[in-house]
Amino acid sequence: IAMLIPICWLLMTMVHSVAPRWLSSVQPGVRWRYLLICLGIAVVTLNGVLLISSAVTEPLNLGVQNGFWGFLIVIVLTSPLQAAAEEMFFRGYLMQALGSLVRQPWFGVVVSSVVFAFFHGTQNLALFADRLAFGLLAAILVWRTGGLEAGIAAHVVNNVFAYLIAGLTTSIAALRAIRGIDWVDAGFDVGGFALFAVLAYLVARRMKLQTTVNLSLVRPAPAP
């Protein structure tokens, strides 16, 4: 999945003749300060909601699985790349490509989110709705903040901590094999993502981030 990053870069360069950094934000490029702030927000909100949900539904039973520390190294090194690659393809390349076809931004937001949810394969309706909701919220954040940073932060934190908690409670193999969740868990997940999205948007407004492209940076200057 991480190979989606160089694939997107090649598509932008070879097919569209546009620098790959335009996939990351309207700046262009990654706005690192905002990304780091969003990572902090995601750690607090997503894990806070997880603790609340576990208290309401089923308490977490700690028990480190065999080989956990080796898994942890692999997770820390690979999960962020996987999450960033998915955001770059679905919310970066695909959403922009779809958005160029229709004037209304909602077309790119909705269609890219539906494709993202189906991309995860076999799943029950609650899990599909959970992933669709995440895709919609991440896509709206791209639209309203002008970049992928918030979506990448939420995606990275969600994936890394999901594997971390699985390694400390059940098993990573069980997490990878999951094909369904109940509606209560889906509701908590979506609630956590929604809370993160609101806070990330407010921070973007506070930082006065650029949300539209300066066309003079991507169009050749007129001849004198």
Short mmCIF file of C-alpha atoms in Angstrom, two decimals:
data_model
loop_
_atom_site.label_atom_id
_atom_site.label_comp_id
_atom_site.label_asym_id
_atom_site.label_seq_id
_atom_site.Cartn_x
_atom_site.Cartn_y
_atom_site.Cartn_z
CA ILE A 1 0.00 0.00 0.00
CA ALA A 2 2.89 2.36 0.74
CA MET A 3 3.80 2.13 -2.96
CA LEU A 4 0.76 4.32 -3.64
CA ILE A 5 2.97 7.29 -2.68
CA PRO A 6 5.49 6.95 -5.55
CA ILE A 7 2.66 5.88 -7.87
CA CYS A 8 0.80 9.13 -7.13
CA TRP A 9 4.00 11.13 -7.61
CA LEU A 10 4.57 9.49 -11.00
CA LEU A 11 0.98 10.12 -12.08
CA MET A 12 1.24 13.79 -11.15
CA THR A 13 4.57 14.18 -12.93
CA MET A 14 4.14 12.01 -16.01
CA VAL A 15 0.40 12.30 -16.70
CA HIS A 16 -0.57 15.72 -15.36
CA SER A 17 2.79 17.56 -15.63
CA VAL A 18 2.30 18.93 -12.11
CA ALA A 19 4.81 18.81 -9.25
CA PRO A 20 3.90 16.03 -6.73
CA ARG A 21 3.98 18.48 -3.82
CA TRP A 22 0.58 19.78 -4.96
CA LEU A 23 -0.92 16.52 -3.69
CA SER A 24 -0.11 17.48 -0.09
CA SER A 25 -1.60 20.96 0.21
CA VAL A 26 -2.40 24.18 -1.59
CA GLN A 27 0.77 25.72 -0.14
CA PRO A 28 2.11 23.45 -1.87
CA GLY A 29 3.87 20.76 0.18
CA VAL A 30 3.32 19.40 3.67
CA ARG A 31 2.58 22.00 6.34
CA TRP A 32 4.61 20.26 9.03
CA ARG A 33 3.63 22.42 12.00
CA TYR A 34 -0.07 21.79 11.36
CA LEU A 35 0.58 18.08 10.84
CA LEU A 36 2.36 17.77 14.21
CA ILE A 37 -0.41 19.64 16.00
CA CYS A 38 -3.01 17.36 14.39
CA LEU A 39 -1.04 14.30 15.49
CA GLY A 40 -1.26 15.53 19.08
CA ILE A 41 -4.99 16.22 18.76
CA ALA A 42 -5.55 12.75 17.27
CA VAL A 43 -3.64 10.98 20.06
CA VAL A 44 -5.76 12.68 22.73
CA THR A 45 -9.18 12.56 21.07
CA LEU A 46 -9.14 9.13 19.40
CA ASN A 47 -7.62 7.35 22.38
CA GLY A 48 -9.78 9.28 24.83
CA VAL A 49 -12.93 8.15 23.04
CA LEU A 50 -11.51 4.60 22.90
CA LEU A 51 -11.08 4.55 26.69
CA ILE A 52 -14.64 5.79 27.16
CA SER A 53 -16.01 3.19 24.75
CA SER A 54 -14.11 0.37 26.47
CA ALA A 55 -15.53 1.45 29.82
CA VAL A 56 -19.06 1.47 28.40
CA THR A 57 -18.86 -1.74 26.36
CA GLU A 58 -16.09 -4.16 27.33
CA PRO A 59 -13.00 -3.38 29.48
CA LEU A 60 -9.61 -3.96 27.90
CA ASN A 61 -7.83 -7.03 29.26
CA LEU A 62 -4.11 -6.41 29.10
CA GLY A 63 -1.84 -9.26 28.10
CA VAL A 64 1.21 -8.83 25.89
CA GLN A 65 1.23 -11.33 23.03
CA ASN A 66 4.37 -13.24 22.05
CA GLY A 67 6.69 -11.29 19.79
CA PHE A 68 4.92 -8.01 20.55
CA TRP A 69 8.06 -5.86 20.68
CA GLY A 70 9.15 -7.03 17.26
CA PHE A 71 5.67 -6.29 15.94
CA LEU A 72 5.83 -2.85 17.56
CA ILE A 73 8.97 -1.91 15.64
CA VAL A 74 7.40 -3.00 12.36
CA ILE A 75 4.16 -1.17 13.15
CA VAL A 76 5.90 2.11 14.01
CA LEU A 77 7.99 1.93 10.83
CA THR A 78 5.30 0.84 8.36
CA SER A 79 1.84 1.93 9.56
CA PRO A 80 2.50 5.68 9.11
CA LEU A 81 3.64 5.04 5.52
CA GLN A 82 0.55 2.94 4.81
CA ALA A 83 -1.79 5.55 6.29
CA ALA A 84 -0.08 8.45 4.49
CA ALA A 85 -0.21 6.51 1.21
CA GLU A 86 -3.95 5.90 1.51
CA GLU A 87 -4.55 9.58 2.26
CA MET A 88 -2.35 10.68 -0.63
CA PHE A 89 -4.17 8.43 -3.08
CA PHE A 90 -7.80 8.74 -1.92
CA ARG A 91 -7.88 12.28 -0.51
CA GLY A 92 -5.02 13.64 -2.60
CA TYR A 93 -4.97 12.19 -6.09
CA LEU A 94 -8.43 10.63 -6.49
CA MET A 95 -10.34 13.45 -4.82
CA GLN A 96 -8.55 16.06 -6.96
CA ALA A 97 -9.10 14.03 -10.14
CA LEU A 98 -12.82 13.65 -9.40
CA GLY A 99 -13.08 17.28 -8.34
CA SER A 100 -11.74 18.38 -11.72
CA LEU A 101 -14.70 16.67 -13.43
CA VAL A 102 -17.54 18.36 -11.54
CA ARG A 103 -17.81 21.92 -10.28
CA GLN A 104 -19.40 20.92 -6.97
CA PRO A 105 -16.74 19.77 -4.42
CA TRP A 106 -19.13 17.28 -2.83
CA PHE A 107 -18.75 14.94 -5.82
CA GLY A 108 -15.07 14.34 -5.13
CA VAL A 109 -15.65 14.19 -1.38
CA VAL A 110 -18.40 11.55 -1.56
CA VAL A 111 -17.14 9.36 -4.41
CA SER A 112 -13.56 9.16 -3.12
CA SER A 113 -14.92 8.23 0.33
CA VAL A 114 -17.13 5.46 -1.04
CA VAL A 115 -14.22 4.03 -3.03
CA PHE A 116 -12.04 4.23 0.10
CA ALA A 117 -14.60 2.25 2.14
CA PHE A 118 -14.98 -0.45 -0.54
CA PHE A 119 -11.17 -0.64 -0.89
CA HIS A 120 -11.00 -2.39 2.50
CA GLY A 121 -12.68 -5.53 1.20
CA THR A 122 -15.18 -7.79 2.94
CA GLN A 123 -16.87 -6.07 5.91
CA ASN A 124 -20.24 -5.86 7.59
CA LEU A 125 -22.48 -2.82 7.23
CA ALA A 126 -21.39 -1.21 10.52
CA LEU A 127 -17.70 -1.44 9.64
CA PHE A 128 -18.38 -0.13 6.13
CA ALA A 129 -20.30 2.82 7.60
CA ASP A 130 -17.42 3.44 10.04
CA ARG A 131 -14.85 3.58 7.25
CA LEU A 132 -17.13 5.62 5.01
CA ALA A 133 -17.63 8.16 7.79
CA PHE A 134 -13.88 8.42 8.31
CA GLY A 135 -13.37 8.92 4.59
CA LEU A 136 -16.01 11.65 4.45
CA LEU A 137 -14.61 13.49 7.46
CA ALA A 138 -11.04 13.26 6.14
CA ALA A 139 -12.15 14.47 2.70
CA ILE A 140 -14.08 17.40 4.19
CA LEU A 141 -10.98 18.35 6.18
CA VAL A 142 -8.92 18.37 2.98
CA TRP A 143 -11.50 20.63 1.37
CA ARG A 144 -11.82 23.00 4.33
CA THR A 145 -8.17 23.12 5.46
CA GLY A 146 -6.49 22.95 2.05
CA GLY A 147 -4.30 19.92 2.70
CA LEU A 148 -3.91 16.27 3.69
CA GLU A 149 -2.27 16.89 7.09
CA ALA A 150 -5.31 16.38 9.33
CA GLY A 151 -6.41 13.23 7.53
CA ILE A 152 -2.90 11.78 7.62
CA ALA A 153 -2.61 12.52 11.35
CA ALA A 154 -5.91 10.82 12.21
CA HIS A 155 -5.18 7.86 9.95
CA VAL A 156 -1.67 7.34 11.35
CA VAL A 157 -2.77 7.55 14.99
CA ASN A 158 -5.78 5.29 14.39
CA ASN A 159 -3.70 2.58 12.72
CA VAL A 160 -0.67 2.69 15.02
CA PHE A 161 -2.70 2.63 18.22
CA ALA A 162 -5.10 -0.01 16.90
CA TYR A 163 -2.17 -2.38 16.38
CA LEU A 164 -0.54 -1.31 19.64
CA ILE A 165 -3.69 -2.00 21.65
CA ALA A 166 -4.28 -5.27 19.79
CA GLY A 167 -0.77 -6.40 20.72
CA LEU A 168 -1.45 -5.58 24.37
CA THR A 169 -4.93 -7.10 24.61
CA THR A 170 -5.89 -9.69 21.99
CA SER A 171 -3.70 -10.27 18.96
CA ILE A 172 -2.55 -8.40 15.91
CA ALA A 173 -3.62 -11.34 13.74
CA ALA A 174 -7.18 -10.99 15.02
CA LEU A 175 -7.19 -7.29 14.22
CA ARG A 176 -5.97 -7.90 10.66
CA ALA A 177 -8.69 -10.52 10.16
CA ILE A 178 -11.54 -8.34 11.41
CA ARG A 179 -14.49 -8.22 9.04
CA GLY A 180 -17.17 -6.68 11.21
CA ILE A 181 -17.98 -4.58 14.28
CA ASP A 182 -21.23 -3.72 16.05
CA TRP A 183 -23.04 -0.42 15.73
CA VAL A 184 -22.07 0.74 19.23
CA ASP A 185 -18.36 0.45 18.42
CA ALA A 186 -18.95 2.11 15.06
CA GLY A 187 -20.76 4.97 16.79
CA PHE A 188 -17.86 5.55 19.19
CA ASP A 189 -15.36 5.41 16.32
CA VAL A 190 -17.27 7.93 14.24
CA GLY A 191 -17.76 10.14 17.30
CA GLY A 192 -14.01 10.16 17.93
CA PHE A 193 -13.26 11.01 14.31
CA ALA A 194 -15.90 13.76 14.32
CA LEU A 195 -14.47 15.32 17.49
CA PHE A 196 -10.99 15.23 15.97
CA ALA A 197 -12.28 16.79 12.73
CA VAL A 198 -13.90 19.70 14.56
CA LEU A 199 -10.75 20.42 16.59
CA ALA A 200 -8.45 20.08 13.58
CA TYR A 201 -10.63 22.48 11.60
CA LEU A 202 -10.69 25.02 14.43
CA VAL A 203 -6.89 24.85 14.70
CA ALA A 204 -6.59 25.39 10.95
CA ARG A 205 -8.80 28.45 11.24
CA ARG A 206 -6.76 29.70 14.19
CA MET A 207 -3.54 29.26 12.20
CA LYS A 208 -5.16 31.01 9.20
CA LEU A 209 -4.03 28.27 6.85
CA GLN A 210 -4.32 28.87 3.14
CA THR A 211 -7.23 26.86 1.73
CA THR A 212 -7.15 27.76 -1.96
CA VAL A 213 -4.43 27.54 -4.58
CA ASN A 214 -2.53 30.62 -5.67
CA LEU A 215 -2.93 30.06 -9.40
CA SER A 216 0.11 32.18 -10.21
CA LEU A 217 2.22 29.39 -8.71
CA VAL A 218 0.90 26.71 -11.06
CA ARG A 219 0.20 28.67 -14.23
CA PRO A 220 3.00 30.11 -16.37
CA ALA A 221 3.30 33.87 -16.13
CA PRO A 222 1.89 35.75 -19.13
CA ALA A 223 4.39 36.95 -21.71
CA PRO A 224 5.40 40.61 -21.28
#
